[in-house]
Amino acid sequence: MENSDNDRFSELPGPPISKICCIGAGYVGGPTMSVIALKCPEVQVTIVDVSKERISQWNSDKLPIYEPGLEEIVKKCRGKNLFFSTDAKKAIQEAEIIFISVNTPTKTSGNGKGRAADLKHVEGCARLIAGIATSCKIVVEKSTVPVKAAESIMQVLKANNKQGVRYSILSNPEFLAEGTAIENLINPDRVLIGGEETPEGQKAIETLCWIYNKWIPKEKILTTNTWSSELSKLAANAMLAQRISSINSLSAVCEATGADVSEVGRAIGLDSRIGSKFLQASVGFGGSCFQKDLLNLVYICEKLNLPEVAQYWQKVIDMNEYQKTRFSQKIIECLFNTVSEKRLTIFGFAFKKNTGDTRETPAITVCKNLLDEGAKLNIYDPKVEKSQIIADLTSTRVTDNPEEVKKSIEIFTDPYDAVVGTHAIVICTEWDEFIEMDYDRIYKLMIKPAYLFDGRKIVNHEELQNVGFHVITIGKKLNRPGLMRSVGSISQQ
Ligand SMILES: NC(=O)c1ccc[n+]([C@@H]2O[C@H](COP(=O)([O-])OP(=O)(O)OC[C@H]3O[C@@H](n4cnc5c(N)ncnc54)[C@H](O)[C@@H]3O)[C@@H](O)[C@H]2O)c1
Ligand SMILES: O=c1ccn([C@@H]2O[C@H](COP(=O)(O)OP(=O)(O)O[C@H]3O[C@H](CO)[C@@H](O)[C@H](O)[C@H]3O)[C@@H](O)[C@H]2O)c(=O)[nH]1
């Protein structure tokens, strides 16, 4: 990966840094760079994107993504040391450090289809930088990439290096979670920086550390070799997802035995070797990262001729699919084995609370399964745009008859309107407002018997049963004296 000795410029940028560029103004690029701009007022941060629409949204009053705390930071820094632009040429030319923060989705065609990460946008960035740069640059992989991706980036940079520019590539994966991005960026568990074990690589690491050190203590900044850093990102997501699949697998055992998965989670989480986080049983994990990164890890393991390792991680994904399907089937079974022509309310469409992001949301699978059975759906989410829900549910992954789906779904902006005349409420996202709703009022508006399926274990089941609801949740068999046993129900007595 080293540059040749006769490169025209030998000096890589070092502290103090005055200009940073980030390619990709998405869920990572936007919040990450906003926090860098906030914490490093002397550094000019420019975020560029190919999407004119996204850039104009970042420059408007309505930002393209919802994240608690983000708007305040953008308003404070925008136009001072934080800029959103489509002029990649200028930003790249001027910057000493260039972050690549573009999307790396699962490939949809060709080699590794459905599993490998598609690096076309990352490669595009490398080509873009190589075509523009006239001075030495530190190029930072912020996107999640397969292990060894830095090697490919360097190859592209070197092969197109007309100006004799010197580059150093660092891996600096992002660990923020959506909904808590700003909190995670301001006070991260750690910052990971991987670089080459050469004097030049170490200098590049020190330079990036200089930025993070503005607000993050040295002890929290971990430096490793490039490959450890790249692999650690995939490994962290795989381990987190594995915990959710593990507790979800146990939720099925709880339902079959009378154990309560919340009690089991609490009991095992108190073991300091296990820890209490990420043991919340649910309808299944969603989001743009877990499945994509697990699939990528599985693919890498197969390519490395490690089939047993690949199968091990594949099971984490399989368990997640099982959980989403199991929950959907339970709804159908409890509603007397048919939802055909029945209207149901979906509460929550985002993949988790405090975000408007619907990528890989379990709500899509639940809605698809219910629509396939002929259900009509009233959908309410406080942050997801109507157009996004329609786009998700009419995509080719969900249906081959989008017009029929459009006729079967209705999107609401008021949750109380959404429940009128419906047989059941299905909670797919753990929005706080679902906990505090007036369920007496809601019950009266619904068809009886009224059902509530809590896919997030957030509402008070006993209280709802007292209101009159038939309540079904995950990982717990709810007892209710006198409640009629539903045909085929596996969760009620
Ligand atoms: N979303 C998360 O919470 C999260 C967290 C950690 C890491 N990651 C990783 O970070 C990366 C980015 O994720 P995201 O969620 O921000 O994606 P995103 O889709 O929200 O944003 C990516 C942006 O890059 C732009 N882009 C693509 N190619 C470009 C190019 N050649 N030039 C300029 N702009 C270009 C796209 O238009 C888009 O706006 C992914 O690799 C992802 O796995 C995401
Ligand atoms: O105990 C839990 C915790 C989470 N979830 C679900 O798991 C999914 C992912 O949640 P979370 O990890 O909080 O959000 P993400 O934004 O997807 O963040 C993950 O993916 C990011 C992208 O790589 C990483 O940067 C983060 O560290 C990693 O947590 C969501 O559907 C959650 O509802 C559960 O079902 N049970």
mmCIF file of N, CA and C and ligand atoms in Angstrom, residues 23-29 48-51 54 101-104 121 124-125 128 142-144 174-176 178 233 288-289 292-293 359, ligand 1:
data_model
loop_
_atom_site.group_PDB
_atom_site.id
_atom_site.type_symbol
_atom_site.label_atom_id
_atom_site.label_comp_id
_atom_site.label_asym_id
_atom_site.label_seq_id
_atom_site.Cartn_x
_atom_site.Cartn_y
_atom_site.Cartn_z
ATOM 1 N N ILE A 23 -17.304 13.108 1.899
ATOM 2 C CA ILE A 23 -18.112 12.735 0.725
ATOM 3 C C ILE A 23 -19.240 11.831 1.224
ATOM 4 N N GLY A 24 -20.475 12.288 1.063
ATOM 5 C CA GLY A 24 -21.644 11.537 1.541
ATOM 6 C C GLY A 24 -22.324 12.262 2.678
ATOM 7 N N ALA A 25 -23.496 12.871 2.368
ATOM 8 C CA ALA A 25 -24.225 13.662 3.379
ATOM 9 C C ALA A 25 -25.429 12.868 3.896
ATOM 10 N N GLY A 26 -25.160 11.638 4.366
ATOM 11 C CA GLY A 26 -26.247 10.782 4.818
ATOM 12 C C GLY A 26 -26.379 10.741 6.330
ATOM 13 N N TYR A 27 -26.880 9.614 6.834
ATOM 14 C CA TYR A 27 -27.112 9.430 8.266
ATOM 15 C C TYR A 27 -25.820 9.462 9.063
ATOM 16 N N VAL A 28 -24.703 9.117 8.404
ATOM 17 C CA VAL A 28 -23.413 9.165 9.100
ATOM 18 C C VAL A 28 -22.683 10.474 8.807
ATOM 19 N N GLY A 29 -22.512 10.781 7.516
ATOM 20 C CA GLY A 29 -21.768 11.987 7.141
ATOM 21 C C GLY A 29 -22.339 13.239 7.782
ATOM 22 N N VAL A 48 -20.032 17.037 1.001
ATOM 23 C CA VAL A 48 -20.516 17.058 -0.377
ATOM 24 C C VAL A 48 -21.313 15.794 -0.673
ATOM 25 N N ASP A 49 -22.216 15.910 -1.635
ATOM 26 C CA ASP A 49 -23.024 14.755 -2.014
ATOM 27 C C ASP A 49 -23.400 14.892 -3.483
ATOM 28 N N VAL A 50 -23.606 13.734 -4.129
ATOM 29 C CA VAL A 50 -24.060 13.780 -5.524
ATOM 30 C C VAL A 50 -25.525 14.204 -5.611
ATOM 31 N N SER A 51 -26.245 13.999 -4.519
ATOM 32 C CA SER A 51 -27.671 14.319 -4.541
ATOM 33 C C SER A 51 -27.896 15.809 -4.245
ATOM 34 N N ARG A 54 -30.563 16.258 -1.551
ATOM 35 C CA ARG A 54 -30.110 16.087 -0.170
ATOM 36 C C ARG A 54 -29.358 17.318 0.330
ATOM 37 N N SER A 101 -17.871 8.710 3.282
ATOM 38 C CA SER A 101 -18.990 8.297 4.127
ATOM 39 C C SER A 101 -20.214 7.973 3.268
ATOM 40 N N VAL A 102 -19.935 7.266 2.181
ATOM 41 C CA VAL A 102 -21.020 6.936 1.244
ATOM 42 C C VAL A 102 -21.633 5.585 1.611
ATOM 43 N N ASN A 103 -22.773 5.305 1.025
ATOM 44 C CA ASN A 103 -23.469 4.057 1.331
ATOM 45 C C ASN A 103 -22.745 2.851 0.730
ATOM 46 N N THR A 104 -22.787 1.730 1.462
ATOM 47 C CA THR A 104 -22.168 0.475 1.010
ATOM 48 C C THR A 104 -23.217 -0.637 1.116
ATOM 49 N N HIS A 121 -19.749 2.859 -4.727
ATOM 50 C CA HIS A 121 -19.703 4.277 -4.348
ATOM 51 C C HIS A 121 -18.359 4.639 -3.707
ATOM 52 N N GLY A 124 -15.992 4.873 -6.435
ATOM 53 C CA GLY A 124 -16.280 6.139 -7.135
ATOM 54 C C GLY A 124 -15.609 7.309 -6.424
ATOM 55 N N CYS A 125 -15.624 7.268 -5.095
ATOM 56 C CA CYS A 125 -14.980 8.348 -4.313
ATOM 57 C C CYS A 125 -13.478 8.348 -4.545
ATOM 58 N N LEU A 128 -12.814 9.803 -7.832
ATOM 59 C CA LEU A 128 -13.092 11.242 -7.777
ATOM 60 C C LEU A 128 -11.915 11.989 -7.147
ATOM 61 N N LYS A 142 -14.842 6.077 6.388
ATOM 62 C CA LYS A 142 -15.847 6.180 7.456
ATOM 63 C C LYS A 142 -16.963 5.177 7.166
ATOM 64 N N SER A 143 -17.184 4.922 5.871
ATOM 65 C CA SER A 143 -18.176 3.902 5.489
ATOM 66 C C SER A 143 -17.765 2.551 6.078
ATOM 67 N N THR A 144 -18.751 1.693 6.289
ATOM 68 C CA THR A 144 -18.457 0.320 6.715
ATOM 69 C C THR A 144 -18.083 -0.488 5.474
ATOM 70 N N GLU A 174 -17.556 4.066 11.951
ATOM 71 C CA GLU A 174 -18.479 4.827 12.812
ATOM 72 C C GLU A 174 -19.364 3.846 13.589
ATOM 73 N N PHE A 175 -19.526 4.123 14.879
ATOM 74 C CA PHE A 175 -20.316 3.225 15.731
ATOM 75 C C PHE A 175 -21.618 3.850 16.220
ATOM 76 N N LEU A 176 -21.972 5.022 15.700
ATOM 77 C CA LEU A 176 -23.189 5.680 16.193
ATOM 78 C C LEU A 176 -24.409 4.829 15.872
ATOM 79 N N GLU A 178 -28.592 5.118 15.214
ATOM 80 C CA GLU A 178 -29.586 6.131 14.855
ATOM 81 C C GLU A 178 -30.528 6.361 16.037
ATOM 82 N N LYS A 233 -15.362 -3.289 12.942
ATOM 83 C CA LYS A 233 -16.685 -2.703 12.684
ATOM 84 C C LYS A 233 -17.696 -3.807 12.358
ATOM 85 N N SER A 288 -30.271 -0.195 8.638
ATOM 86 C CA SER A 288 -29.508 -0.377 7.402
ATOM 87 C C SER A 288 -28.224 -1.164 7.618
ATOM 88 N N CYS A 289 -27.866 -1.424 8.888
ATOM 89 C CA CYS A 289 -26.516 -1.967 9.120
ATOM 90 C C CYS A 289 -26.444 -3.440 9.490
ATOM 91 N N LYS A 292 -27.037 -6.044 6.653
ATOM 92 C CA LYS A 292 -26.050 -5.811 5.587
ATOM 93 C C LYS A 292 -24.643 -6.244 6.024
ATOM 94 N N ASP A 293 -24.275 -5.864 7.246
ATOM 95 C CA ASP A 293 -22.914 -6.156 7.689
ATOM 96 C C ASP A 293 -22.738 -7.635 8.027
ATOM 97 N N ARG A 359 -35.124 1.759 6.733
ATOM 98 C CA ARG A 359 -34.343 0.736 6.038
ATOM 99 C C ARG A 359 -34.343 -0.570 6.830
HETATM 100 N N1 LIG B 1 -26.720 4.691 9.270
HETATM 101 C C1 LIG B 1 -25.989 4.408 10.320
HETATM 102 O O1 LIG B 1 -26.468 4.468 11.438
HETATM 103 C C2 LIG B 1 -24.561 3.983 10.175
HETATM 104 C C3 LIG B 1 -23.767 3.899 11.322
HETATM 105 C C4 LIG B 1 -22.435 3.508 11.185
HETATM 106 C C5 LIG B 1 -21.904 3.247 9.938
HETATM 107 N N2 LIG B 1 -22.695 3.335 8.841
HETATM 108 C C6 LIG B 1 -22.070 3.113 7.514
HETATM 109 O O2 LIG B 1 -21.784 4.411 6.963
HETATM 110 C C7 LIG B 1 -21.958 4.406 5.541
HETATM 111 C C8 LIG B 1 -22.962 5.476 5.144
HETATM 112 O O3 LIG B 1 -24.208 5.139 5.708
HETATM 113 P P1 LIG B 1 -25.428 6.167 5.691
HETATM 114 O O4 LIG B 1 -26.489 5.539 6.514
HETATM 115 O O5 LIG B 1 -24.921 7.516 6.027
HETATM 116 O O6 LIG B 1 -25.827 6.137 4.142
HETATM 117 P P2 LIG B 1 -26.800 7.143 3.392
HETATM 118 O O7 LIG B 1 -27.368 6.385 2.253
HETATM 119 O O8 LIG B 1 -27.696 7.807 4.362
HETATM 120 O O9 LIG B 1 -25.823 8.281 2.834
HETATM 121 C C9 LIG B 1 -24.861 8.059 1.867
HETATM 122 C C10 LIG B 1 -24.774 9.306 0.975
HETATM 123 O O10 LIG B 1 -23.670 9.164 0.088
HETATM 124 C C11 LIG B 1 -24.017 9.784 -1.141
HETATM 125 N N3 LIG B 1 -23.106 9.313 -2.198
HETATM 126 C C12 LIG B 1 -22.996 8.075 -2.717
HETATM 127 N N4 LIG B 1 -22.010 8.053 -3.650
HETATM 128 C C13 LIG B 1 -21.485 9.305 -3.698
HETATM 129 C C14 LIG B 1 -20.445 9.898 -4.434
HETATM 130 N N5 LIG B 1 -19.707 9.201 -5.318
HETATM 131 N N6 LIG B 1 -20.187 11.213 -4.248
HETATM 132 C C15 LIG B 1 -20.902 11.933 -3.372
HETATM 133 N N7 LIG B 1 -21.903 11.419 -2.625
HETATM 134 C C16 LIG B 1 -22.187 10.110 -2.779
HETATM 135 C C17 LIG B 1 -25.457 9.402 -1.347
HETATM 136 O O11 LIG B 1 -26.103 10.267 -2.256
HETATM 137 C C18 LIG B 1 -26.001 9.523 0.079
HETATM 138 O O12 LIG B 1 -26.564 10.792 0.331
HETATM 139 C C19 LIG B 1 -22.366 2.974 5.196
HETATM 140 O O13 LIG B 1 -21.212 2.258 4.855
HETATM 141 C C20 LIG B 1 -22.943 2.443 6.485
HETATM 142 O O14 LIG B 1 -22.825 1.046 6.594
HETATM 143 C C21 LIG B 1 -24.007 3.718 8.924
#
